[in-house]
Tab-separated table of C-alpha atoms in Angstrom:
chain	number	residue	atom	x	y	z
A	1	MET	CA	24.867	-16.028	175.056
A	2	ARG	CA	21.928	-13.454	176.288
A	3	TRP	CA	18.658	-15.147	176.200
A	4	SER	CA	14.976	-13.806	176.074
A	5	PRO	CA	12.061	-15.928	175.987
A	6	CYS	CA	8.672	-14.999	174.921
A	7	SER	CA	5.513	-16.974	175.428
A	8	ASN	CA	3.743	-18.249	172.609
A	9	GLY	CA	5.561	-15.856	170.612
A	10	SER	CA	3.231	-12.961	171.888
A	11	TYR	CA	5.371	-10.544	174.344
A	12	ASP	CA	8.631	-10.475	175.713
A	13	MET	CA	8.925	-11.668	179.352
A	14	SER	CA	10.727	-9.333	181.572
A	15	LEU	CA	13.289	-10.654	183.821
A	16	GLU	CA	11.347	-9.666	187.000
A	17	GLU	CA	8.491	-11.469	185.700
A	18	ALA	CA	10.718	-14.539	184.842
A	19	ARG	CA	12.109	-14.329	188.356
A	20	SER	CA	8.382	-14.747	189.929
A	21	VAL	CA	7.474	-17.617	187.895
A	22	ALA	CA	7.007	-20.525	190.162
A	23	VAL	CA	8.997	-23.772	188.882
A	24	ASP	CA	9.047	-27.290	190.729
A	25	MET	CA	12.440	-28.066	188.992
A	26	GLN	CA	15.789	-26.062	188.247
A	27	PRO	CA	16.133	-25.434	184.550
A	28	GLN	CA	19.141	-27.157	183.345
A	29	PRO	CA	21.627	-25.985	180.656
A	30	PHE	CA	21.295	-27.289	177.354
A	31	PRO	CA	24.074	-26.151	175.131
A	32	LEU	CA	23.681	-26.288	171.427
A	33	ASP	CA	26.887	-26.794	169.024
A	34	VAL	CA	25.776	-25.289	165.952
A	35	ASP	CA	28.115	-25.332	162.694
A	36	LEU	CA	27.729	-21.931	160.825
A	37	ALA	CA	28.704	-21.942	157.065
A	38	GLY	CA	28.078	-19.380	154.444
A	39	THR	CA	29.441	-16.473	152.553
A	40	PHE	CA	29.271	-12.936	153.568
A	41	VAL	CA	27.022	-10.228	151.466
A	42	SER	CA	27.050	-6.331	151.716
A	43	CYS	CA	24.275	-4.805	153.548
A	44	GLU	CA	24.482	-1.987	151.193
A	45	THR	CA	24.256	-3.881	147.782
A	46	GLY	CA	23.261	-7.065	148.726
A	47	GLU	CA	26.317	-8.656	146.685
A	48	ASP	CA	28.968	-11.158	148.093
A	49	ALA	CA	30.907	-8.937	150.166
A	50	VAL	CA	35.079	-7.806	149.906
A	51	LEU	CA	36.478	-8.048	152.854
A	52	ASP	CA	39.467	-5.441	153.271
A	53	ALA	CA	42.317	-6.465	155.548
A	54	GLY	CA	41.969	-5.828	158.990
A	55	THR	CA	40.229	-6.848	162.425
A	56	TYR	CA	36.435	-7.584	162.430
A	57	GLU	CA	34.049	-8.837	164.900
A	58	LEU	CA	31.768	-11.597	164.083
A	59	VAL	CA	28.182	-12.083	165.836
A	60	ALA	CA	26.102	-14.767	165.193
A	61	THR	CA	22.322	-14.825	166.310
A	62	SER	CA	19.796	-17.826	166.792
A	63	THR	CA	16.152	-18.543	167.411
A	64	ILE	CA	14.970	-21.402	169.405
A	65	ARG	CA	11.503	-22.859	169.765
A	66	PHE	CA	10.986	-25.209	173.192
A	67	GLY	CA	7.945	-26.224	175.226
A	68	LEU	CA	7.385	-27.230	178.711
A	69	ALA	CA	5.107	-29.683	179.460
A	70	ALA	CA	3.878	-31.020	183.047
A	71	ARG	CA	5.501	-33.153	185.274
A	72	GLY	CA	4.483	-36.778	184.404
A	73	SER	CA	2.497	-35.524	181.330
A	74	ASP	CA	3.147	-36.282	177.686
A	75	VAL	CA	0.901	-33.718	176.686
A	76	PRO	CA	2.798	-30.390	175.140
A	77	GLY	CA	3.056	-27.066	177.317
A	78	ASP	CA	2.943	-23.813	176.147
A	79	SER	CA	5.805	-22.782	173.884
A	80	TYR	CA	8.771	-20.305	174.117
A	81	ASP	CA	10.945	-18.510	171.789
A	82	ALA	CA	14.426	-18.154	173.007
A	83	ARG	CA	16.567	-15.429	171.315
A	84	SER	CA	20.369	-15.764	171.564
A	85	THR	CA	23.365	-13.587	170.321
A	86	SER	CA	26.582	-14.908	170.919
A	87	GLU	CA	29.546	-12.880	172.095
A	88	PRO	CA	31.864	-10.879	169.572
A	89	LEU	CA	34.475	-13.261	168.025
A	90	GLN	CA	37.680	-11.217	166.764
A	91	VAL	CA	38.460	-12.390	163.079
A	92	VAL	CA	41.142	-11.048	161.485
A	93	VAL	CA	41.545	-10.917	157.794
A	94	PRO	CA	45.547	-10.477	156.878
A	95	ALA	CA	46.707	-8.198	154.135
A	96	GLY	CA	46.709	-9.804	150.938
A	97	SER	CA	43.661	-11.861	151.211
A	98	SER	CA	41.278	-9.430	150.497
A	99	THR	CA	39.094	-11.445	148.297
A	100	PRO	CA	35.521	-12.264	147.609
A	101	LEU	CA	34.304	-15.211	149.927
A	102	ALA	CA	32.959	-16.752	146.667
A	103	GLY	CA	32.152	-20.355	145.965
A	104	PRO	CA	31.102	-22.404	142.663
A	105	THR	CA	27.476	-21.308	142.984
A	106	THR	CA	28.266	-17.813	143.224
A	107	CYS	CA	26.817	-15.496	140.284
A	108	GLY	CA	29.095	-14.990	137.747
A	109	ALA	CA	31.480	-18.025	138.751
A	110	THR	CA	32.892	-20.299	136.368
A	111	ASP	CA	31.701	-23.953	136.252
A	112	ASP	CA	35.165	-25.513	136.216
A	113	GLU	CA	35.135	-26.017	139.801
A	114	LEU	CA	31.610	-27.669	139.620
A	115	ARG	CA	33.001	-29.888	136.832
A	116	ASP	CA	36.075	-31.050	139.293
A	117	LEU	CA	33.200	-31.743	142.033
A	118	ALA	CA	31.271	-33.687	139.442
A	119	ASP	CA	34.154	-35.718	138.498
A	120	PRO	CA	34.870	-38.833	140.694
A	121	GLN	CA	38.482	-38.663	139.166
A	122	THR	CA	38.743	-35.353	140.620
A	123	ASN	CA	36.724	-35.317	143.524
A	124	PRO	CA	37.209	-38.294	146.023
A	125	ALA	CA	34.232	-37.889	148.190
A	126	PRO	CA	32.451	-41.300	149.179
A	127	LEU	CA	29.178	-39.744	148.456
A	128	LEU	CA	27.764	-38.991	144.915
A	129	LEU	CA	25.470	-36.773	143.713
A	130	SER	CA	22.860	-37.958	140.596
A	131	ALA	CA	19.590	-36.788	138.838
A	132	ARG	CA	16.576	-38.851	139.188
A	133	SER	CA	14.093	-36.487	137.726
A	134	VAL	CA	15.325	-33.056	135.842
A	135	PRO	CA	12.957	-31.314	133.306
A	136	ARG	CA	13.919	-30.421	129.670
A	137	THR	CA	11.775	-27.392	129.516
A	138	ALA	CA	10.486	-24.653	132.108
A	139	ALA	CA	9.110	-21.062	131.952
A	140	SER	CA	11.276	-18.024	132.675
A	141	GLY	CA	10.826	-16.703	136.203
A	142	LYS	CA	8.760	-19.970	137.494
A	143	ASN	CA	10.022	-22.523	139.888
A	144	LEU	CA	12.089	-25.172	138.657
A	145	SER	CA	11.916	-28.386	140.846
A	146	LEU	CA	14.274	-31.384	140.115
A	147	GLN	CA	14.851	-34.698	142.158
A	148	LEU	CA	18.452	-35.573	143.090
A	149	ALA	CA	19.876	-38.831	144.737
A	150	VAL	CA	22.933	-39.205	146.880
A	151	THR	CA	24.791	-42.516	146.532
A	152	ASN	CA	27.522	-43.729	149.402
A	153	ASP	CA	30.281	-44.877	146.671
A	154	GLY	CA	32.563	-45.794	149.288
A	155	PRO	CA	33.366	-49.212	150.903
A	156	ALA	CA	32.191	-48.417	154.305
A	157	HIS	CA	28.276	-47.280	156.017
A	158	ILE	CA	28.580	-43.524	155.834
A	159	ASP	CA	26.326	-41.158	158.396
A	160	ALA	CA	25.882	-37.430	157.489
A	161	ARG	CA	24.151	-34.642	157.280
A	162	THR	CA	23.165	-32.459	154.517
A	163	GLY	CA	20.744	-29.578	153.610
A	164	TYR	CA	18.881	-29.026	150.127
A	165	PRO	CA	21.250	-28.816	147.634
A	166	GLU	CA	22.186	-25.581	145.862
A	167	VAL	CA	20.763	-25.334	142.175
A	168	VAL	CA	22.501	-22.682	139.585
A	169	LEU	CA	21.850	-22.264	136.177
A	170	VAL	CA	24.932	-21.883	133.339
A	171	ARG	CA	25.235	-20.340	130.160
A	172	GLU	CA	28.242	-20.152	128.381
A	173	GLY	CA	30.049	-21.824	131.450
A	174	VAL	CA	29.238	-18.868	133.803
A	175	VAL	CA	26.669	-18.787	136.442
A	176	VAL	CA	23.886	-16.650	135.570
A	177	GLY	CA	20.791	-17.800	138.033
A	178	GLY	CA	19.973	-19.275	141.001
A	179	PRO	CA	20.890	-20.458	143.692
A	180	GLY	CA	17.669	-19.282	144.908
A	181	PRO	CA	16.451	-19.183	148.950
A	182	ILE	CA	17.103	-22.420	150.337
A	183	GLU	CA	15.377	-23.691	153.791
A	184	ALA	CA	17.879	-24.469	156.311
A	185	ILE	CA	16.840	-27.708	157.260
A	186	GLY	CA	18.906	-30.570	158.034
A	187	ILE	CA	18.673	-33.681	156.244
A	188	ASP	CA	20.512	-36.665	158.098
A	189	LEU	CA	21.673	-39.698	155.848
A	190	SER	CA	22.529	-43.284	156.832
A	191	LEU	CA	23.987	-44.825	153.650
A	192	ASP	CA	25.543	-48.933	153.716
A	193	PRO	CA	27.633	-49.036	150.308
A	194	GLY	CA	25.863	-48.697	147.085
A	195	ALA	CA	22.794	-47.583	148.890
A	196	SER	CA	20.973	-44.304	147.737
A	197	THR	CA	18.268	-41.703	149.014
A	198	PRO	CA	16.360	-39.339	147.221
A	199	LEU	CA	17.192	-35.048	148.117
A	200	ASP	CA	14.438	-32.998	146.329
A	201	ALA	CA	16.155	-29.700	145.030
A	202	GLY	CA	14.888	-26.443	143.244
A	203	THR	CA	15.432	-22.888	142.200
A	204	LEU	CA	13.734	-20.017	140.646
A	205	LEU	CA	14.302	-19.234	137.363
A	206	LEU	CA	15.939	-15.770	137.716
A	207	SER	CA	18.851	-13.607	136.848
A	208	CYS	CA	21.443	-14.039	139.683
A	209	THR	CA	22.466	-10.504	139.808
A	210	ASP	CA	19.204	-9.031	141.454
A	211	ASP	CA	16.832	-12.062	142.251
A	212	THR	CA	14.089	-10.674	140.261
A	213	THR	CA	14.688	-10.463	136.443
A	214	PRO	CA	13.251	-13.702	135.015
A	215	LEU	CA	15.907	-15.412	132.862
A	216	GLU	CA	16.168	-14.543	129.232
A	217	PRO	CA	14.830	-17.558	127.179
A	218	GLY	CA	16.856	-19.880	125.560
A	219	ASP	CA	19.278	-22.960	126.153
A	220	TYR	CA	20.916	-23.147	129.796
A	221	GLU	CA	22.447	-26.074	131.694
A	222	ILE	CA	21.404	-27.123	135.366
A	223	TRP	CA	24.221	-27.776	137.919
A	224	ALA	CA	23.341	-29.105	141.821
A	225	LEU	CA	25.858	-28.919	144.659
A	226	SER	CA	25.604	-30.689	148.099
A	227	THR	CA	27.778	-30.275	151.296
A	228	PHE	CA	27.880	-33.168	153.848
A	229	THR	CA	29.118	-33.172	157.117
A	230	PRO	CA	30.416	-36.863	158.282
A	231	LEU	CA	28.755	-37.683	161.788
A	232	GLY	CA	29.819	-40.396	164.586
A	233	PRO	CA	28.126	-42.859	166.200
A	234	ASP	CA	26.672	-40.657	168.810
A	235	GLY	CA	24.860	-38.417	165.728
A	236	ALA	CA	27.352	-35.277	166.302
A	237	ARG	CA	29.751	-34.127	163.855
A	238	GLU	CA	33.012	-35.861	163.729
A	239	THR	CA	36.035	-34.112	165.237
A	240	ASP	CA	38.449	-34.269	162.857
A	241	ALA	CA	36.899	-34.837	159.595
A	242	ASP	CA	36.323	-32.421	156.818
A	243	ASP	CA	32.967	-31.601	154.896
A	244	TRP	CA	32.387	-33.409	151.653
A	245	SER	CA	30.990	-31.367	148.432
A	246	ALA	CA	29.687	-33.070	145.688
A	247	ALA	CA	28.050	-31.643	142.378
A	248	ALA	CA	25.852	-32.989	139.492
A	249	GLY	CA	25.093	-31.730	136.049
A	250	PRO	CA	25.185	-30.489	133.515
A	251	TRP	CA	21.667	-31.285	132.389
A	252	PRO	CA	20.116	-29.232	129.374
A	253	LEU	CA	17.223	-26.734	130.069
A	254	GLN	CA	15.411	-24.875	127.431
A	255	VAL	CA	13.972	-21.682	129.201
A	256	THR	CA	10.873	-20.536	127.234
A	257	GLY	CA	9.229	-17.139	127.625
A	258	ASP	CA	5.526	-18.681	128.265
A	259	ALA	CA	4.614	-20.479	131.505
A	260	VAL	CA	4.335	-24.010	130.298
A	261	VAL	CA	2.309	-25.627	132.873
A	262	ASP	CA	2.145	-23.033	135.772
A	263	ASP	CA	-1.424	-23.263	137.280
A	264	GLN	CA	-3.010	-25.129	134.052
A	265	MET	CA	-1.747	-28.838	135.071
A	266	PRO	CA	-4.613	-30.739	137.100
A	267	GLY	CA	-3.410	-31.463	140.533
A	268	LEU	CA	-2.934	-34.944	142.018
A	269	LEU	CA	-5.869	-37.428	142.635
A	270	GLU	CA	-5.553	-41.285	143.918
A	271	MET	CA	-8.076	-43.644	141.827
A	272	THR	CA	-9.146	-46.146	144.384
A	273	CYS	CA	-12.113	-48.247	145.209
A	274	GLY	CA	-15.201	-46.290	145.523
A	275	THR	CA	-13.891	-42.834	143.740
A	276	SER	CA	-17.011	-41.629	142.153
A	277	ALA	CA	-17.806	-41.579	138.446
A	278	ASP	CA	-18.533	-37.870	138.489
A	279	GLU	CA	-15.249	-36.998	140.011
A	280	LEU	CA	-13.421	-38.767	137.622
A	281	ALA	CA	-15.406	-37.050	134.845
A	282	GLN	CA	-14.451	-33.825	136.260
A	283	TRP	CA	-11.076	-34.610	136.407
A	284	ALA	CA	-11.011	-35.937	132.661
A	285	ALA	CA	-12.471	-32.373	131.765
A	286	ILE	CA	-9.692	-30.502	133.640
A	287	THR	CA	-6.922	-32.826	131.681
A	288	GLN	CA	-8.390	-31.863	128.348
A	289	GLU	CA	-8.143	-28.138	129.505
A	290	SER	CA	-4.636	-28.741	129.998
A	291	PRO	CA	-1.951	-28.218	127.204
A	292	LEU	CA	-1.815	-31.859	127.078
A	293	ALA	CA	-4.431	-33.921	124.919
A	294	VAL	CA	-5.320	-37.395	126.488
A	295	GLU	CA	-7.130	-40.383	125.038
A	296	ALA	CA	-7.735	-43.730	126.074
A	297	THR	CA	-8.151	-46.888	124.122
A	298	ALA	CA	-9.086	-50.231	125.531
A	299	ALA	CA	-8.758	-53.912	123.824
A	300	PRO	CA	-11.014	-56.294	126.028
A	301	ALA	CA	-9.951	-59.402	124.299
A	302	ASP	CA	-5.991	-59.007	125.788
A	303	GLY	CA	-6.580	-56.766	128.560
A	304	ALA	CA	-4.431	-53.861	127.387
A	305	LEU	CA	-5.510	-50.262	128.290
A	306	SER	CA	-3.369	-47.343	126.393
A	307	VAL	CA	-3.026	-43.660	126.951
A	308	THR	CA	-2.000	-41.374	124.701
A	309	VAL	CA	-0.520	-38.104	125.506
A	310	THR	CA	-0.351	-35.405	122.768
A	311	ASN	CA	1.329	-32.054	123.574
A	312	SER	CA	-1.649	-29.726	122.167
A	313	GLY	CA	0.139	-26.600	123.323
A	314	ASP	CA	3.007	-24.355	121.426
A	315	VAL	CA	6.095	-25.023	123.385
A	316	PRO	CA	7.881	-28.335	123.953
A	317	VAL	CA	7.086	-30.137	127.588
A	318	THR	CA	8.817	-32.628	129.752
A	319	LEU	CA	6.865	-35.619	130.781
A	320	LEU	CA	8.304	-37.720	133.860
A	321	PRO	CA	5.731	-40.755	134.162
A	322	ASP	CA	5.510	-42.718	137.570
A	323	HIS	CA	2.655	-45.060	137.054
A	324	LEU	CA	-0.940	-45.916	135.377
A	325	SER	CA	-3.739	-47.179	136.949
A	326	ALA	CA	-7.157	-48.708	135.492
A	327	GLY	CA	-10.019	-48.450	137.483
A	328	LEU	CA	-13.556	-49.914	136.719
A	329	SER	CA	-16.760	-47.927	137.081
A	330	ASP	CA	-20.491	-49.239	137.048
A	331	GLY	CA	-21.502	-45.605	136.095
A	332	GLU	CA	-21.769	-44.657	139.799
A	333	GLN	CA	-17.858	-45.187	141.256
A	334	VAL	CA	-15.267	-47.436	140.638
A	335	VAL	CA	-15.965	-51.073	141.691
A	336	GLY	CA	-12.921	-53.024	140.438
A	337	MET	CA	-9.108	-52.218	139.875
A	338	GLY	CA	-6.881	-53.461	137.334
A	339	LEU	CA	-3.253	-53.579	137.317
A	340	THR	CA	-1.059	-50.731	137.714
A	341	ALA	CA	1.818	-50.150	135.447
A	342	MET	CA	5.254	-48.742	137.301
A	343	TYR	CA	7.566	-46.524	135.361
A	344	ASP	CA	11.340	-46.140	135.748
A	345	ALA	CA	12.498	-42.419	136.291
A	346	THR	CA	12.865	-41.789	132.562
A	347	THR	CA	12.131	-38.207	131.033
A	348	THR	CA	10.101	-37.800	127.744
A	349	THR	CA	10.000	-34.343	126.006
A	350	LEU	CA	7.378	-33.666	123.523
A	351	GLN	CA	7.182	-30.942	121.226
A	352	PRO	CA	4.231	-29.216	119.861
A	353	GLY	CA	1.934	-31.687	118.451
A	354	GLU	CA	4.011	-34.923	119.443
A	355	SER	CA	2.723	-37.444	121.347
A	356	THR	CA	3.653	-40.479	123.506
A	357	THR	CA	1.989	-43.740	124.791
A	358	PHE	CA	1.674	-45.245	128.069
A	359	SER	CA	0.406	-49.056	128.623
A	360	THR	CA	-0.947	-51.038	131.121
A	361	THR	CA	-3.239	-54.397	131.532
A	362	TYR	CA	-6.627	-54.607	133.371
A	363	SER	CA	-7.214	-58.618	132.920
A	364	ASP	CA	-8.426	-60.242	135.810
A	365	PRO	CA	-9.689	-56.762	137.542
A	366	GLU	CA	-9.894	-57.287	141.369
A	367	GLY	CA	-13.497	-56.151	141.952
A	368	CYS	CA	-13.751	-54.097	145.707
A	369	ASP	CA	-16.363	-56.278	147.191
A	370	GLY	CA	-15.426	-59.473	145.405
A	371	PRO	CA	-15.586	-60.812	142.077
A	372	LEU	CA	-16.626	-58.675	139.395
A	373	SER	CA	-20.011	-59.649	137.597
A	374	THR	CA	-20.565	-60.168	133.886
A	375	GLY	CA	-21.372	-56.862	132.262
A	376	THR	CA	-20.136	-53.955	130.795
A	377	TYR	CA	-18.034	-51.354	132.601
A	378	ASP	CA	-16.349	-47.910	132.118
A	379	THR	CA	-12.686	-48.117	132.580
A	380	TRP	CA	-10.954	-45.040	133.620
A	381	ALA	CA	-7.118	-44.612	133.273
A	382	ALA	CA	-5.421	-42.458	135.729
A	383	LEU	CA	-1.705	-41.734	134.828
A	384	GLY	CA	0.447	-40.388	137.397
A	385	VAL	CA	3.062	-37.901	136.033
A	386	THR	CA	5.351	-35.070	136.387
A	387	VAL	CA	4.875	-32.252	134.023
A	388	ASP	CA	7.733	-29.618	133.548
A	389	GLY	CA	8.326	-30.161	137.452
A	390	THR	CA	4.852	-29.890	138.164
A	391	PRO	CA	3.139	-33.378	139.622
A	392	SER	CA	-0.211	-34.157	138.270
A	393	THR	CA	-2.624	-36.611	137.420
A	394	LEU	CA	-4.028	-37.292	133.765
A	395	VAL	CA	-7.200	-38.787	133.705
A	396	ALA	CA	-8.932	-40.083	130.703
A	397	GLY	CA	-12.059	-42.293	129.917
A	398	PRO	CA	-14.648	-43.920	129.898
A	399	VAL	CA	-13.779	-46.382	128.006
A	400	PRO	CA	-16.461	-49.522	127.594
A	401	VAL	CA	-15.011	-52.961	128.573
A	402	GLU	CA	-17.205	-55.915	128.360
A	403	LEU	CA	-16.551	-58.733	131.206
A	404	ALA	CA	-17.092	-62.323	130.098
A	405	THR	CA	-18.477	-64.921	132.556
A	406	PRO	CA	-15.591	-65.847	135.197
């Protein structure tokens, strides 16, 4: 390896300068074993490369950032970037094997292999991939976000490393969109039999032919693919173990020509004790300006609070509710909180003009500074929901509620 350190990323330190730096310790080597996998693309076209028979030189590069701390101190010192380039490695492509290094998520590939990898009957991998939250509608050219889960379906504990799943769009059995750029990050898994853990995934709704053209509006299918590297007790890759691949899907997706949510949905708000009434009123106004009309109703007799969400736009939207909170305000700030309803990961698709209702209770609300006194309070509802892949908090209210004598 040939190394070239630079201080704080600002300049390259010369060899003479590096030799003149006084240190009170000898640097110790830290060998890095890195597994590299992927496909080759043509430098001219950017498409998957077709390697002709012959001998090639394979060269790998990597960049590492590290810091030096003073002896006996936990305070991080200056950081350095170390760039390395491997020595060339000869690779021989034999005659008769000059084919694209393609995989199941390659643009133009059929979904046959994805279906095989998603079927436990044809794929004996002990790790299964499944969906926790998948939008049903999204706007062409925008980001598609979904949440998956990986489950240990085997009889023994599994330690493995993976990354963000690849997500592709399929139409008529052929990959036509995705996978988009994926951050190369390692995610370590430690799962007992039957245990699961979430995995975030996503892609841009662009054609895979040039990565810039939005997908045509219409009906598609979503597929996801993950690769897992088994790890030993020491956290290193098991020497003789092969990687596992698992796919999940297909999930239907309607791609529209108009932005469904884009920047129109409110962000996230956590309603707690002390949240001001003015902020809640502003949030409710923002909610009403979104493509969703939200109305809260209350029945003080039985402590019921309901929130009705109506799709006031002209395209379908998909809702994935998370929780519904009830906050009681004295006109200035939240002084009591009701019970919170938690929802399972079940999506609801609203066509234009359709409505759905979410309910919770606020009976025996807990005061923020002790028991609430008798009187009239403003009840605010905050619905945490993911709308077409965008996490949002929809606020409705105020609804007057009369609290009787405790």
